[in-house]
């Protein structure tokens, strides 16, 4: 019964997989993989069966007719009598089992086989053997696999021969005559040992080419010892192996044990002396004392080929003598065209959730995405985007029918400008509400808003059955007032800090604003929760819209047999019993866009950050995909999982197909894939058509990847440089920005990726998407990161890559390398400076001591005025971050050189950063009495008022701490101190 059930499950999964590939138009992928696996299974199984079976057959046929009388043979007679009547059955079971195991193992190597038979040259030769890189990337791995299977077959054949010979008396452990093996057994075993040694010789020969992957030397790849000792040793061992194999085969004539034993001893001795001792002597006594000089040529090879393999060989490196001082007038001039993406996609997810969730069963990701869309004037702006996905039915209505037939899809795109906020600190939405509307829709036109394919929701959905919940008709009432571009706050940089809001004023207004905002936020959330309670079955027919799917996505349940298959696959009898499911119904599964791309292109590694975009009237998921290899000679290997891990990305979820240990040493963003969010259509575009790895796979799966020329113009507008590729290149650039072998050997110029200073973990700082202006260039959409010297915290370099697909420099890596003589604060040091600055503390202290929750946004770094500017938004969330509140952008902290400042907006913060420079008197000038009075402690805006306010704040903090102990007297003091603060503010 167990076997029958397992067989039914296997058959159902197999057939439904085929129907899925058929529904997406990639049947050729399914069949190519299937027939390749079948071929490898059959060949490997047949080879194993023939070699082992022939060995067993020959051992049985050459058994001695008369066996000597001994206790050993008498004991074996009982086994022979038991086995002989069923020996054919035992033979076929043993051979069949080995064949099945070999075939199953071989079928898993189908990728290596397809790369071998469809190999495409790289056009680059390795420096040691002069062979094209394709040999090492495609041919060498398959030959190693082939050699491994032959090894296994010969070894198993030898073991089987020894067992049969021993069982039937051909090999004896006890023998008075001294002959422990018959001549036939000696010949048989000698031939098998000769084959093994011959294969070992082939392995030694192949190992010569494997030296390009050696880890013996200072760097990855063939080292001095490998080239001058190991390579020669392997050649010698190959010759010795061939000689030993000939001696083993010669034993067919000699038929004694001395010849094979002598051959085996020679092989072992030569392997120890030539293969191990000789290279070790060279390494220890010749290379180690002169390592830098002898290894320099091989370090140069490693540097060159590593930079090629990771695509950083054409990176533009500029020595950047960053200025740390700037006048107020220069500040104004430089700030005219500077825009910074202050809206943090990892923080405003909560804002999206509270303001645009509409119903409790809709969901936004924890980290939103950054794209670009034109505004009403046609200017491209950084835009925070997400789709409103369906998480599932309300908790009290979560049953099979609702989950899989009623609540089937999300609804609408939500977008906000990345560089604008309203007066309350909320993001300015360019696409919002249900049905979706806003500036984005006005620019790109109407589009299909339903999201049947996404990263959330049920494992499968059955459509064209029951009426599906579409959207609430009262959605506008639930969202309330939504800030739009018309509500954006426009601010300009003032050359004088007196015209900017002072930190103390900013703090007071922020506190008042937060207090006023909390009830509004709570009311908004209450509406959302009420919507959840009245969603689905509880709402009347006039309060929600329904929909019937009319797309071609999913698999049509065209017959009752199809329903049986899927009922078995998902172990769900309701698929058979529900009367609304007809022959026109469709089952939608494999809904995650990343999983869909990985399934139709199993040779690709997908990026961890797919993102939605409105393209040609549809919402599509854009998925970046990589071709990878671990067979690029001399190129340093890295752990892909570790390289892509940062604050927002769990690298353990990223798997590199078919590569052991997730290690890669070659990567290209060769494919841009799209997945239609409505019908699930998967399209693979060849982005890097010159990539030989992609060409190899395109030959293996013809017709599955289309030319980039077929991309629509609107799709190209939304392409971007992928995150994971940039992080891998960033990981490599830590060391391989050094191109001089001597400097690389010293390692003193190596860098590290700084930890994210805004996070409580030690995870690396994530790269940030923002529009920046590189020195002497136009502003461009970029992906940016920073480096610090290894073991230190000051800034070493700033790295960016052009992420604008319309730019001629798309994909161009650029490095601003800072001089070692000038100390520029690194991200961690700037964060510490923020925390220690008196003006910043003056603003943050009351907030941190109150019930409000302060969240530090992304710490952005960007070139500015000949130096580097740090910008970090501060979000304040009322009520301790409860469910009824969301973060509001209330303050902005900036750092330039050694100075830091805070303001209620970026212009204010910049003005405060250069406090006094715009109004400082000339040296030697006398002050008028009025100026002296203004500079002194008197006056409404003078320092005396601020001093009194500071003292009152300090007293309030002390009183608040005592109030925590429920001291009535302290509570009275707290009340008096707060009244004093209000009085001081009123006077100022």
Tab-separated table of C-alpha atoms in Angstrom, residues 531-895:
chain	number	residue	atom	x	y	z
A	531	UNK	CA	-12.504	46.610	7.079
A	532	UNK	CA	-10.932	43.296	7.954
A	533	UNK	CA	-13.798	42.413	10.221
A	534	UNK	CA	-16.405	43.175	7.574
A	535	UNK	CA	-14.491	41.702	4.642
A	536	UNK	CA	-15.535	38.594	2.742
A	537	UNK	CA	-18.736	36.958	3.919
A	538	UNK	CA	-19.680	39.598	6.486
A	539	UNK	CA	-19.871	42.582	4.172
A	540	UNK	CA	-22.917	43.197	2.136
A	541	UNK	CA	-22.918	42.767	-1.613
A	542	UNK	CA	-22.948	46.549	-2.053
A	543	UNK	CA	-19.685	47.100	-0.108
A	544	UNK	CA	-17.283	45.017	-2.151
A	545	UNK	CA	-16.613	44.138	-5.767
A	546	UNK	CA	-16.182	40.631	-7.144
A	547	UNK	CA	-14.208	39.387	-10.101
A	548	UNK	CA	-13.919	36.399	-12.398
A	549	UNK	CA	-10.463	35.739	-13.759
A	550	UNK	CA	-10.282	36.013	-17.550
A	551	UNK	CA	-6.543	35.454	-18.096
A	552	UNK	CA	-4.650	32.461	-19.427
A	553	UNK	CA	-2.539	31.886	-16.341
A	554	UNK	CA	-2.416	28.541	-14.584
A	555	UNK	CA	-3.365	25.067	-15.734
A	556	UNK	CA	-6.847	24.387	-17.011
A	557	UNK	CA	-8.655	21.641	-15.112
A	558	UNK	CA	-10.027	20.316	-18.374
A	559	UNK	CA	-11.140	16.943	-17.050
A	560	UNK	CA	-12.004	15.105	-13.884
A	561	UNK	CA	-8.698	13.268	-14.252
A	562	UNK	CA	-6.861	16.606	-13.945
A	563	UNK	CA	-8.729	17.323	-10.729
A	564	UNK	CA	-7.715	13.913	-9.401
A	565	UNK	CA	-4.070	14.671	-10.157
A	566	UNK	CA	-4.139	17.957	-8.276
A	567	UNK	CA	-6.139	16.490	-5.418
A	568	UNK	CA	-3.346	13.942	-5.022
A	569	UNK	CA	-0.615	16.554	-5.455
A	570	UNK	CA	-1.987	18.834	-2.745
A	571	UNK	CA	-3.635	16.024	-0.759
A	572	UNK	CA	-6.887	17.976	-0.839
A	573	UNK	CA	-10.172	16.142	-1.550
A	574	UNK	CA	-12.092	19.426	-1.787
A	575	UNK	CA	-10.632	19.911	-5.255
A	576	UNK	CA	-12.785	16.931	-6.292
A	577	UNK	CA	-15.814	17.751	-4.175
A	578	UNK	CA	-16.320	21.474	-4.862
A	579	UNK	CA	-19.131	21.798	-7.406
A	580	UNK	CA	-18.078	25.279	-8.575
A	581	UNK	CA	-14.890	23.863	-10.097
A	582	UNK	CA	-15.650	23.029	-13.720
A	583	UNK	CA	-13.705	22.075	-16.823
A	584	UNK	CA	-13.164	25.807	-17.476
A	585	UNK	CA	-11.556	26.401	-14.087
A	586	UNK	CA	-7.826	26.990	-13.810
A	587	UNK	CA	-5.425	26.218	-10.993
A	588	UNK	CA	-2.677	28.775	-10.408
A	589	UNK	CA	0.415	27.577	-8.585
A	590	UNK	CA	4.160	28.258	-8.441
A	591	UNK	CA	3.079	31.858	-7.874
A	592	UNK	CA	6.311	33.354	-6.577
A	593	UNK	CA	8.019	35.172	-9.503
A	594	UNK	CA	11.472	34.079	-8.349
A	595	UNK	CA	10.435	30.426	-8.184
A	596	UNK	CA	8.842	30.645	-11.624
A	597	UNK	CA	12.052	31.983	-13.173
A	598	UNK	CA	14.164	29.374	-11.396
A	599	UNK	CA	11.876	26.626	-12.644
A	600	UNK	CA	11.851	27.596	-16.321
A	601	UNK	CA	15.587	28.366	-16.217
A	602	UNK	CA	17.129	25.917	-13.704
A	603	UNK	CA	20.613	26.964	-14.756
A	604	UNK	CA	20.181	30.541	-13.515
A	605	UNK	CA	20.721	32.029	-10.072
A	606	UNK	CA	18.120	34.669	-9.255
A	607	UNK	CA	18.597	37.950	-7.454
A	608	UNK	CA	17.173	38.311	-3.956
A	609	UNK	CA	15.319	41.540	-4.799
A	610	UNK	CA	12.635	41.119	-7.488
A	611	UNK	CA	10.602	44.278	-7.896
A	612	UNK	CA	7.262	45.233	-9.469
A	613	UNK	CA	6.904	47.699	-12.321
A	614	UNK	CA	4.058	48.958	-14.469
A	615	UNK	CA	4.983	48.039	-18.027
A	616	UNK	CA	2.764	48.253	-21.106
A	617	UNK	CA	-0.475	48.251	-19.146
A	618	UNK	CA	0.449	45.378	-16.822
A	619	UNK	CA	2.147	44.966	-13.481
A	620	UNK	CA	5.184	42.760	-14.034
A	621	UNK	CA	7.824	41.456	-11.686
A	622	UNK	CA	11.345	42.154	-12.899
A	623	UNK	CA	13.765	39.433	-11.799
A	624	UNK	CA	17.485	39.759	-12.387
A	625	UNK	CA	19.187	36.423	-13.046
A	626	UNK	CA	22.822	35.387	-13.186
A	627	UNK	CA	24.908	32.834	-14.983
A	628	UNK	CA	27.582	31.566	-12.630
A	629	UNK	CA	30.498	29.185	-12.634
A	630	UNK	CA	33.158	27.984	-10.235
A	631	UNK	CA	35.512	26.959	-13.046
A	632	UNK	CA	37.191	30.212	-14.083
A	633	UNK	CA	40.972	29.594	-13.784
A	634	UNK	CA	42.915	31.635	-11.230
A	635	UNK	CA	39.795	33.566	-10.176
A	636	UNK	CA	39.293	33.660	-6.434
A	637	UNK	CA	36.191	31.822	-5.234
A	638	UNK	CA	33.772	33.378	-2.765
A	639	UNK	CA	30.766	32.124	-0.857
A	640	UNK	CA	27.799	33.621	-2.694
A	641	UNK	CA	25.603	33.283	0.391
A	642	UNK	CA	27.992	35.265	2.534
A	643	UNK	CA	28.632	37.892	-0.124
A	644	UNK	CA	24.963	38.848	-0.564
A	645	UNK	CA	24.068	38.876	3.134
A	646	UNK	CA	23.423	42.296	4.637
A	647	UNK	CA	20.929	44.036	6.892
A	648	UNK	CA	18.030	43.416	4.512
A	649	UNK	CA	19.063	40.168	2.799
A	650	UNK	CA	19.362	36.725	4.323
A	651	UNK	CA	21.941	35.146	2.057
A	652	UNK	CA	21.105	31.633	3.267
A	653	UNK	CA	17.979	31.814	1.125
A	654	UNK	CA	20.084	32.347	-1.989
A	655	UNK	CA	21.253	29.138	-3.610
A	656	UNK	CA	23.559	28.809	-6.586
A	657	UNK	CA	22.331	25.943	-8.707
A	658	UNK	CA	24.670	22.970	-9.141
A	659	UNK	CA	27.669	24.647	-7.519
A	660	UNK	CA	29.059	22.934	-4.410
A	661	UNK	CA	28.965	24.984	-1.264
A	662	UNK	CA	27.433	27.962	-3.095
A	663	UNK	CA	30.923	28.996	-4.193
A	664	UNK	CA	31.333	30.990	-7.382
A	665	UNK	CA	34.251	32.572	-9.190
A	666	UNK	CA	32.434	33.867	-12.260
A	667	UNK	CA	29.165	35.785	-12.444
A	668	UNK	CA	27.286	37.798	-15.044
A	669	UNK	CA	23.862	39.428	-15.024
A	670	UNK	CA	23.094	37.726	-18.324
A	671	UNK	CA	19.308	37.536	-18.096
A	672	UNK	CA	16.571	39.991	-17.222
A	673	UNK	CA	13.336	38.102	-16.613
A	674	UNK	CA	9.782	39.349	-16.266
A	675	UNK	CA	6.793	37.642	-14.722
A	676	UNK	CA	3.345	39.023	-15.481
A	677	UNK	CA	1.530	39.531	-12.183
A	678	UNK	CA	-1.851	38.776	-13.809
A	679	UNK	CA	-1.299	35.712	-15.989
A	680	UNK	CA	2.150	34.552	-14.831
A	681	UNK	CA	3.811	34.782	-18.249
A	682	UNK	CA	7.573	34.316	-17.866
A	683	UNK	CA	9.876	35.962	-20.390
A	684	UNK	CA	13.645	35.588	-20.332
A	685	UNK	CA	15.631	38.316	-22.083
A	686	UNK	CA	19.307	37.886	-22.950
A	687	UNK	CA	20.748	41.006	-21.366
A	688	UNK	CA	24.425	40.065	-21.779
A	689	UNK	CA	24.309	38.237	-25.098
A	690	UNK	CA	28.108	37.955	-25.277
A	691	UNK	CA	28.312	35.852	-22.116
A	692	UNK	CA	29.678	32.408	-23.128
A	693	UNK	CA	27.942	30.701	-20.201
A	694	UNK	CA	24.593	32.058	-21.366
A	695	UNK	CA	25.359	31.054	-24.972
A	696	UNK	CA	26.114	27.538	-23.746
A	697	UNK	CA	22.764	27.301	-21.980
A	698	UNK	CA	20.928	28.852	-24.919
A	699	UNK	CA	22.361	26.085	-27.114
A	700	UNK	CA	21.210	23.530	-24.561
A	701	UNK	CA	17.704	25.059	-24.317
A	702	UNK	CA	17.111	26.683	-27.704
A	703	UNK	CA	14.255	29.152	-27.986
A	704	UNK	CA	13.817	29.748	-24.260
A	705	UNK	CA	15.758	33.020	-24.021
A	706	UNK	CA	14.810	35.842	-26.375
A	707	UNK	CA	16.982	38.694	-27.591
A	708	UNK	CA	17.136	41.932	-25.636
A	709	UNK	CA	15.946	43.668	-28.791
A	710	UNK	CA	12.476	42.330	-28.012
A	711	UNK	CA	12.285	44.370	-24.812
A	712	UNK	CA	9.745	47.153	-24.928
A	713	UNK	CA	10.955	50.685	-24.366
A	714	UNK	CA	8.824	50.953	-21.259
A	715	UNK	CA	10.395	47.812	-19.782
A	716	UNK	CA	13.910	49.113	-20.432
A	717	UNK	CA	13.035	52.260	-18.481
A	718	UNK	CA	12.506	50.142	-15.353
A	719	UNK	CA	15.577	47.959	-15.528
A	720	UNK	CA	18.308	48.548	-12.981
A	721	UNK	CA	21.669	47.195	-11.883
A	722	UNK	CA	21.008	44.176	-9.638
A	723	UNK	CA	21.710	44.199	-5.908
A	724	UNK	CA	23.340	40.800	-5.493
A	725	UNK	CA	25.787	41.289	-8.363
A	726	UNK	CA	26.844	44.615	-6.897
A	727	UNK	CA	27.335	43.023	-3.471
A	728	UNK	CA	29.441	40.226	-4.952
A	729	UNK	CA	31.567	42.775	-6.819
A	730	UNK	CA	31.812	44.835	-3.662
A	731	UNK	CA	33.080	41.775	-1.792
A	732	UNK	CA	35.748	41.182	-4.427
A	733	UNK	CA	36.686	44.848	-4.661
A	734	UNK	CA	37.713	44.844	-0.997
A	735	UNK	CA	41.009	43.255	-2.020
A	736	UNK	CA	41.134	43.363	-5.796
A	737	UNK	CA	41.154	47.130	-6.127
A	738	UNK	CA	44.832	46.502	-5.526
A	739	UNK	CA	46.417	45.639	-8.887
A	740	UNK	CA	50.074	45.607	-7.888
A	741	UNK	CA	51.350	42.175	-6.833
A	742	UNK	CA	53.701	43.526	-4.162
A	743	UNK	CA	50.983	45.690	-2.613
A	744	UNK	CA	48.542	42.791	-2.750
A	745	UNK	CA	51.031	40.526	-0.991
A	746	UNK	CA	51.444	43.072	1.803
A	747	UNK	CA	47.689	43.450	2.211
A	748	UNK	CA	48.027	46.801	3.927
A	749	UNK	CA	45.653	48.453	1.460
A	750	UNK	CA	42.810	45.941	1.795
A	751	UNK	CA	39.365	47.258	2.681
A	752	UNK	CA	36.291	46.031	4.499
A	753	UNK	CA	32.592	46.649	4.015
A	754	UNK	CA	31.436	48.594	7.082
A	755	UNK	CA	28.736	47.227	9.344
A	756	UNK	CA	25.382	48.946	9.122
A	757	UNK	CA	25.580	51.597	11.882
A	758	UNK	CA	21.795	51.998	11.962
A	759	UNK	CA	21.281	48.319	12.744
A	760	UNK	CA	21.756	46.453	16.002
A	761	UNK	CA	23.462	43.574	14.182
A	762	UNK	CA	26.943	43.305	12.708
A	763	UNK	CA	25.567	42.686	9.221
A	764	UNK	CA	27.277	44.602	6.402
A	765	UNK	CA	25.774	47.878	5.343
A	766	UNK	CA	23.450	47.306	2.377
A	767	UNK	CA	24.045	49.137	-0.891
A	768	UNK	CA	21.628	52.012	-1.427
A	769	UNK	CA	19.806	53.103	-4.569
A	770	UNK	CA	19.819	56.836	-5.070
A	771	UNK	CA	20.303	59.446	-7.717
A	772	UNK	CA	23.737	60.986	-7.244
A	773	UNK	CA	25.929	63.414	-9.102
A	774	UNK	CA	29.394	62.006	-9.610
A	775	UNK	CA	32.140	64.652	-9.733
A	776	UNK	CA	32.071	66.535	-13.039
A	777	UNK	CA	29.188	64.397	-14.347
A	778	UNK	CA	25.429	64.611	-14.698
A	779	UNK	CA	23.153	63.161	-12.024
A	780	UNK	CA	22.375	59.490	-12.563
A	781	UNK	CA	20.443	56.697	-10.895
A	782	UNK	CA	23.026	54.628	-9.040
A	783	UNK	CA	23.698	51.871	-6.564
A	784	UNK	CA	26.214	52.975	-3.939
A	785	UNK	CA	28.329	51.612	-1.118
A	786	UNK	CA	31.375	52.505	0.962
A	787	UNK	CA	34.597	50.874	2.166
A	788	UNK	CA	36.682	51.332	5.271
A	789	UNK	CA	40.327	50.241	5.736
A	790	UNK	CA	40.668	46.747	7.135
A	791	UNK	CA	40.683	46.983	10.921
A	792	UNK	CA	39.769	50.686	10.966
A	793	UNK	CA	36.607	52.777	10.785
A	794	UNK	CA	37.512	55.833	8.706
A	795	UNK	CA	36.328	56.023	5.111
A	796	UNK	CA	38.614	54.494	2.465
A	797	UNK	CA	36.541	54.659	-0.713
A	798	UNK	CA	33.128	55.295	-2.171
A	799	UNK	CA	31.834	52.921	-4.844
A	800	UNK	CA	28.933	53.430	-7.213
A	801	UNK	CA	27.598	51.815	-10.350
A	802	UNK	CA	25.503	53.472	-13.025
A	803	UNK	CA	22.055	51.883	-12.767
A	804	UNK	CA	20.335	53.851	-15.531
A	805	UNK	CA	19.616	51.436	-18.415
A	806	UNK	CA	19.419	54.346	-20.853
A	807	UNK	CA	22.904	55.518	-19.979
A	808	UNK	CA	25.899	54.578	-22.102
A	809	UNK	CA	27.726	53.964	-18.815
A	810	UNK	CA	25.172	51.485	-17.480
A	811	UNK	CA	26.991	48.921	-15.344
A	812	UNK	CA	30.128	51.044	-15.106
A	813	UNK	CA	31.712	50.643	-11.678
A	814	UNK	CA	33.298	53.792	-10.284
A	815	UNK	CA	35.518	54.159	-7.257
A	816	UNK	CA	36.422	57.331	-5.444
A	817	UNK	CA	39.558	56.353	-3.538
A	818	UNK	CA	40.340	58.700	-0.679
A	819	UNK	CA	43.912	59.710	0.174
A	820	UNK	CA	45.411	57.926	3.145
A	821	UNK	CA	46.790	61.225	4.434
A	822	UNK	CA	43.307	62.673	4.963
A	823	UNK	CA	41.018	61.108	7.518
A	824	UNK	CA	37.390	61.132	6.409
A	825	UNK	CA	34.855	59.786	8.887
A	826	UNK	CA	33.414	56.394	8.016
A	827	UNK	CA	29.728	55.455	8.436
A	828	UNK	CA	30.214	54.103	11.954
A	829	UNK	CA	32.173	57.155	13.037
A	830	UNK	CA	29.582	59.509	11.576
A	831	UNK	CA	26.844	57.647	13.424
A	832	UNK	CA	28.806	58.017	16.650
A	833	UNK	CA	29.276	61.709	15.914
A	834	UNK	CA	25.519	62.076	15.456
A	835	UNK	CA	24.871	60.381	18.781
A	836	UNK	CA	27.467	62.511	20.603
A	837	UNK	CA	26.629	65.909	19.093
A	838	UNK	CA	25.046	68.316	21.573
A	839	UNK	CA	22.542	69.785	19.110
A	840	UNK	CA	21.459	66.321	18.017
A	841	UNK	CA	21.107	65.176	21.614
A	842	UNK	CA	19.092	68.274	22.376
A	843	UNK	CA	16.557	67.171	19.783
A	844	UNK	CA	16.604	63.449	20.451
A	845	UNK	CA	16.689	63.387	24.244
A	846	UNK	CA	13.096	64.459	24.879
A	847	UNK	CA	11.889	62.031	22.209
A	848	UNK	CA	13.884	59.101	23.529
A	849	UNK	CA	12.761	59.810	27.086
A	850	UNK	CA	9.135	60.032	26.022
A	851	UNK	CA	6.843	57.351	24.696
A	852	UNK	CA	7.829	58.055	21.089
A	853	UNK	CA	10.005	55.608	19.157
A	854	UNK	CA	12.886	57.070	17.155
A	855	UNK	CA	14.023	55.115	14.086
A	856	UNK	CA	17.220	55.930	12.228
A	857	UNK	CA	16.809	55.651	8.493
A	858	UNK	CA	19.378	54.670	5.889
A	859	UNK	CA	22.731	56.415	6.278
A	860	UNK	CA	23.328	57.598	2.724
A	861	UNK	CA	26.719	58.644	1.410
A	862	UNK	CA	27.043	60.730	-1.735
A	863	UNK	CA	29.592	62.972	-3.461
A	864	UNK	CA	28.914	66.599	-2.641
A	865	UNK	CA	30.854	69.796	-3.262
A	866	UNK	CA	34.201	68.092	-3.709
A	867	UNK	CA	33.729	65.988	-0.590
A	868	UNK	CA	31.369	63.331	0.721
A	869	UNK	CA	28.082	64.097	2.422
A	870	UNK	CA	26.328	61.793	4.878
A	871	UNK	CA	22.565	62.038	5.164
A	872	UNK	CA	20.412	60.117	7.638
A	873	UNK	CA	16.669	60.690	8.077
A	874	UNK	CA	15.125	60.315	11.533
A	875	UNK	CA	11.644	58.912	11.898
A	876	UNK	CA	9.449	59.394	14.954
A	877	UNK	CA	6.658	56.985	15.742
A	878	UNK	CA	4.080	57.883	18.360
A	879	UNK	CA	2.856	55.538	21.045
A	880	UNK	CA	6.020	53.471	21.349
A	881	UNK	CA	5.625	51.967	17.901
A	882	UNK	CA	2.219	50.424	18.515
A	883	UNK	CA	-0.087	49.001	15.871
A	884	UNK	CA	-1.960	52.286	15.497
A	885	UNK	CA	1.049	54.416	14.533
A	886	UNK	CA	3.606	54.648	11.797
A	887	UNK	CA	6.950	56.439	11.392
A	888	UNK	CA	6.987	60.073	10.355
A	889	UNK	CA	10.100	61.689	8.939
A	890	UNK	CA	10.726	64.489	11.434
A	891	UNK	CA	14.438	65.252	11.340
A	892	UNK	CA	17.392	64.916	9.008
A	893	UNK	CA	20.983	64.525	10.201
A	894	UNK	CA	23.900	65.404	7.937
A	895	UNK	CA	27.660	65.105	8.169
